[in-house]
PDB file of C-alpha atoms in Angstrom:
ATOM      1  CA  UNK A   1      17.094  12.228   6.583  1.00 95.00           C
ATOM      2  CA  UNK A   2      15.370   8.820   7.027  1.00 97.00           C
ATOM      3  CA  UNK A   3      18.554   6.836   7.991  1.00 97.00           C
ATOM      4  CA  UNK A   4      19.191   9.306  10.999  1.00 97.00           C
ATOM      5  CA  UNK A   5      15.812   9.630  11.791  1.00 97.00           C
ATOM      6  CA  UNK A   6      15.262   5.918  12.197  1.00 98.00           C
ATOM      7  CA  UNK A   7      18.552   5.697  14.225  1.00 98.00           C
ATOM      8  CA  UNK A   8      17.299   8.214  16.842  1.00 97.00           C
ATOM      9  CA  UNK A   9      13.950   6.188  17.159  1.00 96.00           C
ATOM     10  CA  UNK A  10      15.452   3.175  17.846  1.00 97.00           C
ATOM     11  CA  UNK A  11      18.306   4.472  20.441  1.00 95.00           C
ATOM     12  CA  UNK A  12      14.616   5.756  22.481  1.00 93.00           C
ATOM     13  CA  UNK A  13      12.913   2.347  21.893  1.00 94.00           C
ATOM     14  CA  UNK A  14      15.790   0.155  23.301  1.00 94.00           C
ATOM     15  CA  UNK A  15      17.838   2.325  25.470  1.00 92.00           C
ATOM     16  CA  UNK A  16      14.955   4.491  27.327  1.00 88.00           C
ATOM     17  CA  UNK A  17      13.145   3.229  30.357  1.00 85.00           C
ATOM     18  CA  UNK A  18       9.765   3.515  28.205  1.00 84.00           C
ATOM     19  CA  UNK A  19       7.593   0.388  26.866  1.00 85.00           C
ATOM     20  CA  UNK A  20       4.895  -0.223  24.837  1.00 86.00           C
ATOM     21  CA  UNK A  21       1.685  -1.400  27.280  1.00 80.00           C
ATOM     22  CA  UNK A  22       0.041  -4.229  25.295  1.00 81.00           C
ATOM     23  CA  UNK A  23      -3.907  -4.852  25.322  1.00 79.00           C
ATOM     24  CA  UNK A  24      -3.613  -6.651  28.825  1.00 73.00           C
ATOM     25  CA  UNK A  25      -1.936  -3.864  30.827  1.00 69.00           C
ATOM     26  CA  UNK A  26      -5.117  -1.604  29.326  1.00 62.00           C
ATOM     27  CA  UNK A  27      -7.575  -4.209  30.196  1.00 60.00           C
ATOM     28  CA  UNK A  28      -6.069  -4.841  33.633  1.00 57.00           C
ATOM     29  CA  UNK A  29      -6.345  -0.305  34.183  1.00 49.00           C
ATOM     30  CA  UNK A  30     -10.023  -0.459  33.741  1.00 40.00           C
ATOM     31  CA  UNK A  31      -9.890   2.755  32.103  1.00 41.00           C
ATOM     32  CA  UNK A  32      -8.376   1.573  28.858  1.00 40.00           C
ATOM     33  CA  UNK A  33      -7.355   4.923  28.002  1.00 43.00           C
ATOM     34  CA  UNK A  34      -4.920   6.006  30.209  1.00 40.00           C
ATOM     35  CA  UNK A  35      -2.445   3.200  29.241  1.00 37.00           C
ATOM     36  CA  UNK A  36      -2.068   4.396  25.964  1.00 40.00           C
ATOM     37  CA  UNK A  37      -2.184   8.171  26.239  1.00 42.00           C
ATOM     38  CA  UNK A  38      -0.691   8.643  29.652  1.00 43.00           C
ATOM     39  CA  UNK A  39       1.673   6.204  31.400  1.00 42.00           C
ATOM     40  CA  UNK A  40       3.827   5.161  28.415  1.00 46.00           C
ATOM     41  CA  UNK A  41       4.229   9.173  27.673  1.00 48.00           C
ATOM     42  CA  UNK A  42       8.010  10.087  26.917  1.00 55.00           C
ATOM     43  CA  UNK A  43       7.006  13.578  27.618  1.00 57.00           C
ATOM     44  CA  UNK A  44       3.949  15.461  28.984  1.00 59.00           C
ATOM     45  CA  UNK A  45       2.429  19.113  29.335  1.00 56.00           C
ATOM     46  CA  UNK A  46       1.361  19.087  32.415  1.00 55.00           C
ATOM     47  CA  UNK A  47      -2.018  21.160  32.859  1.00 53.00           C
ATOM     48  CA  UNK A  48      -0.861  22.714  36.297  1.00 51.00           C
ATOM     49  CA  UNK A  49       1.610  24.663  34.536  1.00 46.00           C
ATOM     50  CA  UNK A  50      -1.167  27.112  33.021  1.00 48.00           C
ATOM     51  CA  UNK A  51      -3.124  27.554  35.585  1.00 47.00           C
ATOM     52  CA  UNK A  52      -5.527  30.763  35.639  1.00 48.00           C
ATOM     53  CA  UNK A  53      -6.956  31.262  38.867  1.00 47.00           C
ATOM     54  CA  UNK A  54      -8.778  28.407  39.235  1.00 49.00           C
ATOM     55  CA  UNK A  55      -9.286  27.184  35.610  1.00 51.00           C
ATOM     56  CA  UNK A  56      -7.490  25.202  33.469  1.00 54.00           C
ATOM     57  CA  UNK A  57      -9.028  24.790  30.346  1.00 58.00           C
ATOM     58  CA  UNK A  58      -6.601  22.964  27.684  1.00 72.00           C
ATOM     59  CA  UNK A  59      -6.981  20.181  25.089  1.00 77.00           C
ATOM     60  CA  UNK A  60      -9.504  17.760  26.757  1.00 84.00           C
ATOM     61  CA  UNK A  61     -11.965  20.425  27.484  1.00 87.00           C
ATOM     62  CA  UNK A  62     -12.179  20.859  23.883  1.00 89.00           C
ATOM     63  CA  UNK A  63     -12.853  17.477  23.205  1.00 91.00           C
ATOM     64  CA  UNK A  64     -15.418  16.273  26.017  1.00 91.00           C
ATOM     65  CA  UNK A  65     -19.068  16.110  25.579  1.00 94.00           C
ATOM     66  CA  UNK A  66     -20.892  18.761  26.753  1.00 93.00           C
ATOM     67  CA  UNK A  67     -23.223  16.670  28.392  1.00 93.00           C
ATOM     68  CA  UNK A  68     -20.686  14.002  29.176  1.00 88.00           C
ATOM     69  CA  UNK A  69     -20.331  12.609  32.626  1.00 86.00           C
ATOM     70  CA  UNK A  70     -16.818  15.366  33.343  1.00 86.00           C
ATOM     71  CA  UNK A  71     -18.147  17.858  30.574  1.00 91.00           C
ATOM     72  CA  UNK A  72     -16.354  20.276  28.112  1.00 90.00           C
ATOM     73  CA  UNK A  73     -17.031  21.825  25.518  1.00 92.00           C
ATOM     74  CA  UNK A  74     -17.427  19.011  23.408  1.00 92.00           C
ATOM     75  CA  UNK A  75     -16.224  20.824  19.753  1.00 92.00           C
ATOM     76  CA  UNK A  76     -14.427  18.218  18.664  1.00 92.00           C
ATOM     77  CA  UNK A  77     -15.550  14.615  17.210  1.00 95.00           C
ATOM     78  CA  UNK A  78     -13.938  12.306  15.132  1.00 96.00           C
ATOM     79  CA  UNK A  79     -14.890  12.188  11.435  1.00 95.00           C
ATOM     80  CA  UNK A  80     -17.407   9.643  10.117  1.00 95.00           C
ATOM     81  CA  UNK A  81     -14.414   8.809   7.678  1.00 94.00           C
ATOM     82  CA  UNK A  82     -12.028   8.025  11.109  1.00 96.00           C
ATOM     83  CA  UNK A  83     -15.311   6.338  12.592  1.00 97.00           C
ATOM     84  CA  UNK A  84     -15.238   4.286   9.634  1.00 96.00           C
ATOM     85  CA  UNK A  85     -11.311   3.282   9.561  1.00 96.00           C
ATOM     86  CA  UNK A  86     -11.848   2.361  13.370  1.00 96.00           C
ATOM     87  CA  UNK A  87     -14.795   0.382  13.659  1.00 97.00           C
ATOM     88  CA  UNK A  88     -13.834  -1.657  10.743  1.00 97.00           C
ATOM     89  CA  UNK A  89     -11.554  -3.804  12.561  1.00 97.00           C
ATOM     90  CA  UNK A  90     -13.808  -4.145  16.177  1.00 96.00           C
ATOM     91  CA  UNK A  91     -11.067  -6.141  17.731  1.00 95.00           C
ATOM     92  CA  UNK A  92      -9.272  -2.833  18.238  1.00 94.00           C
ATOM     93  CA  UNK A  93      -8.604  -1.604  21.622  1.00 91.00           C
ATOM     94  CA  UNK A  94      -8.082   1.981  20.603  1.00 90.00           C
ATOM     95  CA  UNK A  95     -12.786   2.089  19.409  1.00 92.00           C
ATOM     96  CA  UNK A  96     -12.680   2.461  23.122  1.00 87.00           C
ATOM     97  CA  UNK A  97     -10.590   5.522  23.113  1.00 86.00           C
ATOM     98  CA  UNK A  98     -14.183   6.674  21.576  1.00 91.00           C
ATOM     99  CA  UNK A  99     -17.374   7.777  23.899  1.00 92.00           C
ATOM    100  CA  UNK A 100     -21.092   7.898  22.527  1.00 95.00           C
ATOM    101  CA  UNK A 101     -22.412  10.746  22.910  1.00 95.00           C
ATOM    102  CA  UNK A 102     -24.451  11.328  25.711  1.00 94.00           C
ATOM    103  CA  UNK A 103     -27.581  13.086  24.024  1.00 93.00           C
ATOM    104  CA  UNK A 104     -27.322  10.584  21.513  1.00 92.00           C
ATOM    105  CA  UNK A 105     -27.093  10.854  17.277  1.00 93.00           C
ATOM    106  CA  UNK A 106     -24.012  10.356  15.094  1.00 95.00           C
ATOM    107  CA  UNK A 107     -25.355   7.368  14.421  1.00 92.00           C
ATOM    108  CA  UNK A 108     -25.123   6.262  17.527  1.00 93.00           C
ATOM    109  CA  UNK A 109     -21.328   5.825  17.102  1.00 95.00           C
ATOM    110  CA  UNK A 110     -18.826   6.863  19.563  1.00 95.00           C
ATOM    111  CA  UNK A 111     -17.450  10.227  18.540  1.00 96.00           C
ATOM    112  CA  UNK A 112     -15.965  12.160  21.784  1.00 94.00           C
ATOM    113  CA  UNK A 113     -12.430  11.531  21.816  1.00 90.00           C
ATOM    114  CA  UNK A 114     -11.325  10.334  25.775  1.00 86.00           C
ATOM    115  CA  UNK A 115      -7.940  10.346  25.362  1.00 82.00           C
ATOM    116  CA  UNK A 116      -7.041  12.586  28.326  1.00 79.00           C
ATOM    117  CA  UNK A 117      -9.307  11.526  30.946  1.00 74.00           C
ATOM    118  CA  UNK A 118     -10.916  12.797  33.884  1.00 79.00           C
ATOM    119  CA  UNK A 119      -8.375  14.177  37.004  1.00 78.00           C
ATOM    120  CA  UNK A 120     -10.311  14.226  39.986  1.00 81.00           C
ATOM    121  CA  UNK A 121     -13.947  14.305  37.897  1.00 82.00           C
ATOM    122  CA  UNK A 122     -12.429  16.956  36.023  1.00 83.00           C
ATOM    123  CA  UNK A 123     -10.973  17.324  32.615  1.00 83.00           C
ATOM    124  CA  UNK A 124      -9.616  20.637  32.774  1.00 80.00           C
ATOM    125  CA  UNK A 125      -6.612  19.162  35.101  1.00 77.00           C
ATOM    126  CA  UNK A 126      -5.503  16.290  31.954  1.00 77.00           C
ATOM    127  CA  UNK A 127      -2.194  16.537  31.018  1.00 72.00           C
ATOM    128  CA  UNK A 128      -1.504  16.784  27.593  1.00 73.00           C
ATOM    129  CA  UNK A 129       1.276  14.093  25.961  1.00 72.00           C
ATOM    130  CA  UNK A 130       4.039  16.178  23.861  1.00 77.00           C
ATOM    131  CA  UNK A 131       5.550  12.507  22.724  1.00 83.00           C
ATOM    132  CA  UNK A 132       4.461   9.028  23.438  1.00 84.00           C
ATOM    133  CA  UNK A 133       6.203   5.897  22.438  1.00 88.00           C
ATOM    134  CA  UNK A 134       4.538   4.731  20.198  1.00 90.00           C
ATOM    135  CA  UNK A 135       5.128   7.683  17.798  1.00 93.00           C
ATOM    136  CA  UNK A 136       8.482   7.136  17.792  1.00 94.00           C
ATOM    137  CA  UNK A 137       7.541   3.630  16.887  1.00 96.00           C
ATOM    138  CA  UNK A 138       5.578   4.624  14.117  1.00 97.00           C
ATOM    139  CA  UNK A 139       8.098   7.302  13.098  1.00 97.00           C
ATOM    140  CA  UNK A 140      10.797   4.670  13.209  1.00 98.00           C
ATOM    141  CA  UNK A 141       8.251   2.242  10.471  1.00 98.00           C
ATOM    142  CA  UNK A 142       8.419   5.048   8.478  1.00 98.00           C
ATOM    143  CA  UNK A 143      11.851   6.053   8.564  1.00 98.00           C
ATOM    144  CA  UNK A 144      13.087   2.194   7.703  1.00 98.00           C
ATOM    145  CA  UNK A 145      10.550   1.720   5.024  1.00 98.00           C
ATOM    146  CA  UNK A 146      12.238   5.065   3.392  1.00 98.00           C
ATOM    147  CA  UNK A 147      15.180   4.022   4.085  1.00 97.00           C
ATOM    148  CA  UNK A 148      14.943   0.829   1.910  1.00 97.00           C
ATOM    149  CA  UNK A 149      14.642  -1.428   5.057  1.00 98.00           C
ATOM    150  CA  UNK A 150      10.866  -3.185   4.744  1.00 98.00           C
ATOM    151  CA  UNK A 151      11.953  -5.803   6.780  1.00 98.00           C
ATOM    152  CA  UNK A 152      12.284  -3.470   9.506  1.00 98.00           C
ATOM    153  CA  UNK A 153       9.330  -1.141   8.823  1.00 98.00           C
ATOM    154  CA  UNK A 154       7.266  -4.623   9.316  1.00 98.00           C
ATOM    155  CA  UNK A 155       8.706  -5.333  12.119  1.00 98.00           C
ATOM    156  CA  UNK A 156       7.945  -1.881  14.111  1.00 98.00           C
ATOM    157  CA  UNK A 157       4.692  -1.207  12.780  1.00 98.00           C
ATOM    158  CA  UNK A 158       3.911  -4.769  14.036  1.00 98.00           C
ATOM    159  CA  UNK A 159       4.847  -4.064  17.719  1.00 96.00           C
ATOM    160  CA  UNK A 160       2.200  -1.624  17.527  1.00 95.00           C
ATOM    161  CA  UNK A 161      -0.886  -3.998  15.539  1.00 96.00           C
ATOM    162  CA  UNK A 162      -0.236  -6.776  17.594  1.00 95.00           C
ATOM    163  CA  UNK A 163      -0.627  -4.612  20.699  1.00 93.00           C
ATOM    164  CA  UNK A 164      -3.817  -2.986  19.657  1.00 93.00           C
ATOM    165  CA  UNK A 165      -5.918  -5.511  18.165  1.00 95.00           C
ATOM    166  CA  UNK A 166      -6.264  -9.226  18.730  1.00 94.00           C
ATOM    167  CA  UNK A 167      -6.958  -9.623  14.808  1.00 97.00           C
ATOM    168  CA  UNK A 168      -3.778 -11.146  13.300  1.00 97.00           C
ATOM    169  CA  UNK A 169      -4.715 -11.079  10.083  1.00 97.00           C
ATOM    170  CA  UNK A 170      -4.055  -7.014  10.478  1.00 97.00           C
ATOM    171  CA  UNK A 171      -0.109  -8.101  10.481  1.00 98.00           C
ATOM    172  CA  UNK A 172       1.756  -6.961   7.992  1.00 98.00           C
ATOM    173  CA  UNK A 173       5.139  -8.223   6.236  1.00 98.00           C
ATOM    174  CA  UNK A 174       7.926  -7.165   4.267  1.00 98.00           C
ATOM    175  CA  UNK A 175       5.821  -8.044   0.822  1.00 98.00           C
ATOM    176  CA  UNK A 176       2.849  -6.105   1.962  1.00 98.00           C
ATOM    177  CA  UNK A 177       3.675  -3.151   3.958  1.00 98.00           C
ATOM    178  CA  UNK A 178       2.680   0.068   2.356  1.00 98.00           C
ATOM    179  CA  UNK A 179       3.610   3.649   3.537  1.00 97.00           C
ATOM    180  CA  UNK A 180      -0.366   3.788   3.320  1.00 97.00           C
ATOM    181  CA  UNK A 181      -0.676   1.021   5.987  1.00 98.00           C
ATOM    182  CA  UNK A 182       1.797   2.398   8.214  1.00 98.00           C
ATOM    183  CA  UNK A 183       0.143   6.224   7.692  1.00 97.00           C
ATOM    184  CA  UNK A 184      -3.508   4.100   8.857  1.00 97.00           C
ATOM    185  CA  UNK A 185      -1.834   3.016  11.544  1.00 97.00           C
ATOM    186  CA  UNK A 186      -0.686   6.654  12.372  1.00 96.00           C
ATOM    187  CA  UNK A 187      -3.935   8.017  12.286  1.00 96.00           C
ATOM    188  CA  UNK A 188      -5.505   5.425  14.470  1.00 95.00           C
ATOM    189  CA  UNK A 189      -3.090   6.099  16.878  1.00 92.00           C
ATOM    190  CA  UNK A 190      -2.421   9.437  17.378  1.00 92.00           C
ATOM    191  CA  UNK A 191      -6.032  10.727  16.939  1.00 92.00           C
ATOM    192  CA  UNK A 192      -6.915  13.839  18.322  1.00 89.00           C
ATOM    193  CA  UNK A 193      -3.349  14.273  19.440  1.00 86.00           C
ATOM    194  CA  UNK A 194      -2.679  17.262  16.836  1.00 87.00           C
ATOM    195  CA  UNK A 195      -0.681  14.926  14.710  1.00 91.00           C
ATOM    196  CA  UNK A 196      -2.716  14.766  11.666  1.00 93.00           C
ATOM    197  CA  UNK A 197      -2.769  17.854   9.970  1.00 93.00           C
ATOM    198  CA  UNK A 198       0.709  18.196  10.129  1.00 93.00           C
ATOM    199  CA  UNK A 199       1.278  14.652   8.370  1.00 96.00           C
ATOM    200  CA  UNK A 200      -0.384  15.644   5.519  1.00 95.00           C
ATOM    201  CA  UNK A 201       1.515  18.905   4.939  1.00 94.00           C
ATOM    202  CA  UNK A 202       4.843  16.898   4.959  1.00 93.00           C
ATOM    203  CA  UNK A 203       3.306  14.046   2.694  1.00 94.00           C
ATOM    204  CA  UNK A 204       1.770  16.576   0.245  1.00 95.00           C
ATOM    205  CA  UNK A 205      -1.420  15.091   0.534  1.00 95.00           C
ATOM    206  CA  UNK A 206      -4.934  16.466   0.101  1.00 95.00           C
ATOM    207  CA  UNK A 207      -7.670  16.266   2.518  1.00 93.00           C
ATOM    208  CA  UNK A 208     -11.730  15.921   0.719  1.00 94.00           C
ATOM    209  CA  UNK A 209     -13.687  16.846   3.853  1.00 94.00           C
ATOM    210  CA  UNK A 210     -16.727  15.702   1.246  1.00 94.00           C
ATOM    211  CA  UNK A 211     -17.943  16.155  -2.244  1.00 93.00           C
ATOM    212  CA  UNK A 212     -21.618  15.885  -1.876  1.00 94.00           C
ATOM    213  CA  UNK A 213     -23.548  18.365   0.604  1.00 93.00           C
ATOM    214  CA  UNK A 214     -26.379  15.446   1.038  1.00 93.00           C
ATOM    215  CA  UNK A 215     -23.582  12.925   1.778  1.00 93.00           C
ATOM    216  CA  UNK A 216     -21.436  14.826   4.268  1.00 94.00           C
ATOM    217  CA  UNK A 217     -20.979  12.629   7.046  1.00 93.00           C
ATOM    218  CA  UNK A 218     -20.872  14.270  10.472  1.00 93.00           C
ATOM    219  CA  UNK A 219     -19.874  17.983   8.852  1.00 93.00           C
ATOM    220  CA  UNK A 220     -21.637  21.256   8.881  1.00 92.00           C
ATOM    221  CA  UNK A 221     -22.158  22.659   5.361  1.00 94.00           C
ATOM    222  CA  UNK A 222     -18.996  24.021   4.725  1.00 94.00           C
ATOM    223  CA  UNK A 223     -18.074  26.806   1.771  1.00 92.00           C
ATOM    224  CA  UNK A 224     -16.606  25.018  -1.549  1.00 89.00           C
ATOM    225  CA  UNK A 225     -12.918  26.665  -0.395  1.00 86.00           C
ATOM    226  CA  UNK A 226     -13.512  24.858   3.165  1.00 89.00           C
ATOM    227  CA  UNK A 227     -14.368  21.197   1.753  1.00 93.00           C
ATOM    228  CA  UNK A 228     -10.899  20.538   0.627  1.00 93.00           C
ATOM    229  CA  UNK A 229      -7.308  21.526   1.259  1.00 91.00           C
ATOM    230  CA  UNK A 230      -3.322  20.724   0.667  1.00 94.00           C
ATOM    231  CA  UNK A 231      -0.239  22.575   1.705  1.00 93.00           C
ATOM    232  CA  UNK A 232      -1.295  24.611  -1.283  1.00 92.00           C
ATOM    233  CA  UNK A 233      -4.226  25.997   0.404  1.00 91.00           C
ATOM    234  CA  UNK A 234      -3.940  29.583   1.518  1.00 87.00           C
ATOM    235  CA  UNK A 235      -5.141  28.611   5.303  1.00 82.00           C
ATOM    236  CA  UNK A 236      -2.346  26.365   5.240  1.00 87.00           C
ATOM    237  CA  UNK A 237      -0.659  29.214   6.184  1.00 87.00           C
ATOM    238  CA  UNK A 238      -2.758  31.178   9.164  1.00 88.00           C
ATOM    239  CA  UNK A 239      -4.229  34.408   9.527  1.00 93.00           C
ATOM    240  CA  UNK A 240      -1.868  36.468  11.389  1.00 95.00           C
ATOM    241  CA  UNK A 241      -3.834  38.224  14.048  1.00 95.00           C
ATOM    242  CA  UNK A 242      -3.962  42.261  13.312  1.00 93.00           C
ATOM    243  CA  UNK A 243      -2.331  43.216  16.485  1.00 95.00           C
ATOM    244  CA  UNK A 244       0.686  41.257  16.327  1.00 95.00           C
ATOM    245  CA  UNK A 245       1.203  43.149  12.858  1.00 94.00           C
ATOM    246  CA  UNK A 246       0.857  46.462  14.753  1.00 94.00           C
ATOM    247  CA  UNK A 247       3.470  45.267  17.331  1.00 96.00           C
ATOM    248  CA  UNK A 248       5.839  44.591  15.024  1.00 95.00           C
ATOM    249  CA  UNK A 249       6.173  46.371  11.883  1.00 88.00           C
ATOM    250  CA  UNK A 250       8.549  43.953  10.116  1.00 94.00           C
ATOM    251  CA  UNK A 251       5.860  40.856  10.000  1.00 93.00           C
ATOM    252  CA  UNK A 252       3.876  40.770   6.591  1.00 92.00           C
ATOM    253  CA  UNK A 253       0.440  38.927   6.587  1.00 94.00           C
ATOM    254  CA  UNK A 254       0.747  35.380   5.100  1.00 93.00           C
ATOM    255  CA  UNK A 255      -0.475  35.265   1.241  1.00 89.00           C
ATOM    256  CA  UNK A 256      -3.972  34.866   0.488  1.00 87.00           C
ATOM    257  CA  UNK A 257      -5.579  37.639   3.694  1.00 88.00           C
TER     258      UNK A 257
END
């Protein structure tokens, strides 16, 4: 339902209290990732909430490097692939949403996503963002492009470009805009946010981790089942854990276990 979708987006972009921070406000923070992860958030999980004695250990923790200044567990990195997409355009603000590794490698690219930074020197107190502004902006792009409205799509998708990189040739217009530029644009954005995986089960889209085990990128080998998948795949659909089929005898496992 494009049409209403689009119309809710833009009720939050002009009528909430919420705006996009441009490259300036980040600059002017110092840490240039806070602006765009934390204070233009619509809506936040705050870390506090799931507290276990004196550990909180929720999405950041995952993602910083173990031997990173406020160190986690540091099992996440971007993909060469995402490396790639970012570093092409180097006027982009959001390569610094990226941190080198500390022990080095990868290429010496910057791989540890620092979206949620430090609290205090310590990562385990980062809120998490449930819904930042500039996902509804990009939602909104999409929403008028398939609802007929390029114009509009251009316009939105835009607001977020010329805020992010000082490269206007990475404008788009009406004639040019693809649902593949605006999906880019997605992906840059919303990194490591949990966004991704979900966007290609909606778009029926297939994901080629790689097709060559000596040309892998940053990957482990992975088995031939692992190197690809689609909403087709059986793991697009999860294990269901064997106890919560013992709880409750009317659950069947998911297809494929």
């Amino acid at each position: 339902e494009w049409s209403k979708a689009l119309s809710v987006a833009e009720d939050i972009i002009s009528n909430s209290s919420y705006k996009l921070w441009n490259r300036q406000n980040m600059l002017l923070h110092g840490a240039k990732v806070m602006p765009i992860i934390q204070k233009k958030s619509c809506s936040r999980f705050p870390s506090t909430t799931i507290l276990t004695g004196q550990t909180v250990k929720v999405f950041a923790y995952l993602y910083a490097d173990k031997a990173g200044a406020s160190p986690g567990y540091g099992d996440v990195i971007v993909t060469k692939d995402f490396s790639d997409m970012l570093t092409s355009d180097p006027a982009d603000i959001r390569n610094d949403i990226l941190l080198a590794a500390a022990a080095g490698g990868f290429d010496k690219r910057k791989v540890y996503i620092n979206k949620m930074p430090a609290v205090n020197g310590d990562v385990r107190y980062s809120n998490v963002p449930l819904l930042r502004l500039s996902e509804v902006y990009l939602s909104a792009a999409e929403a008028a492009f398939q609802a007929g409205d390029k114009n509009k799509a251009a316009n939105l998708l835009n607001d977020i470009i010329s805020n992010r990189t000082t490269d206007e040739s990475k404008q788009v217009t009406s004639g040019n805009i693809t649902l593949d530029r605006i999906y880019i644009e997605r992906r840059k954005e919303l990194v490591g946010e949990g966004q991704r995986y979900f966007d290609v089960m909606r778009r029926g889209e297939t994901v080629t981790r790689y097709t060559d085990v000596n040309d892998r990128g940053w990957h482990d080998v992975l088995s031939e089942e692992a190197r690809t998948f689609n909403r087709d795949s059986k793991k697009a659909l999860p294990l269901i854990p064997v106890g919560e089929i013992n709880a409750n005898p009317n659950i069947e496992q998911n297809p494929g276990y």
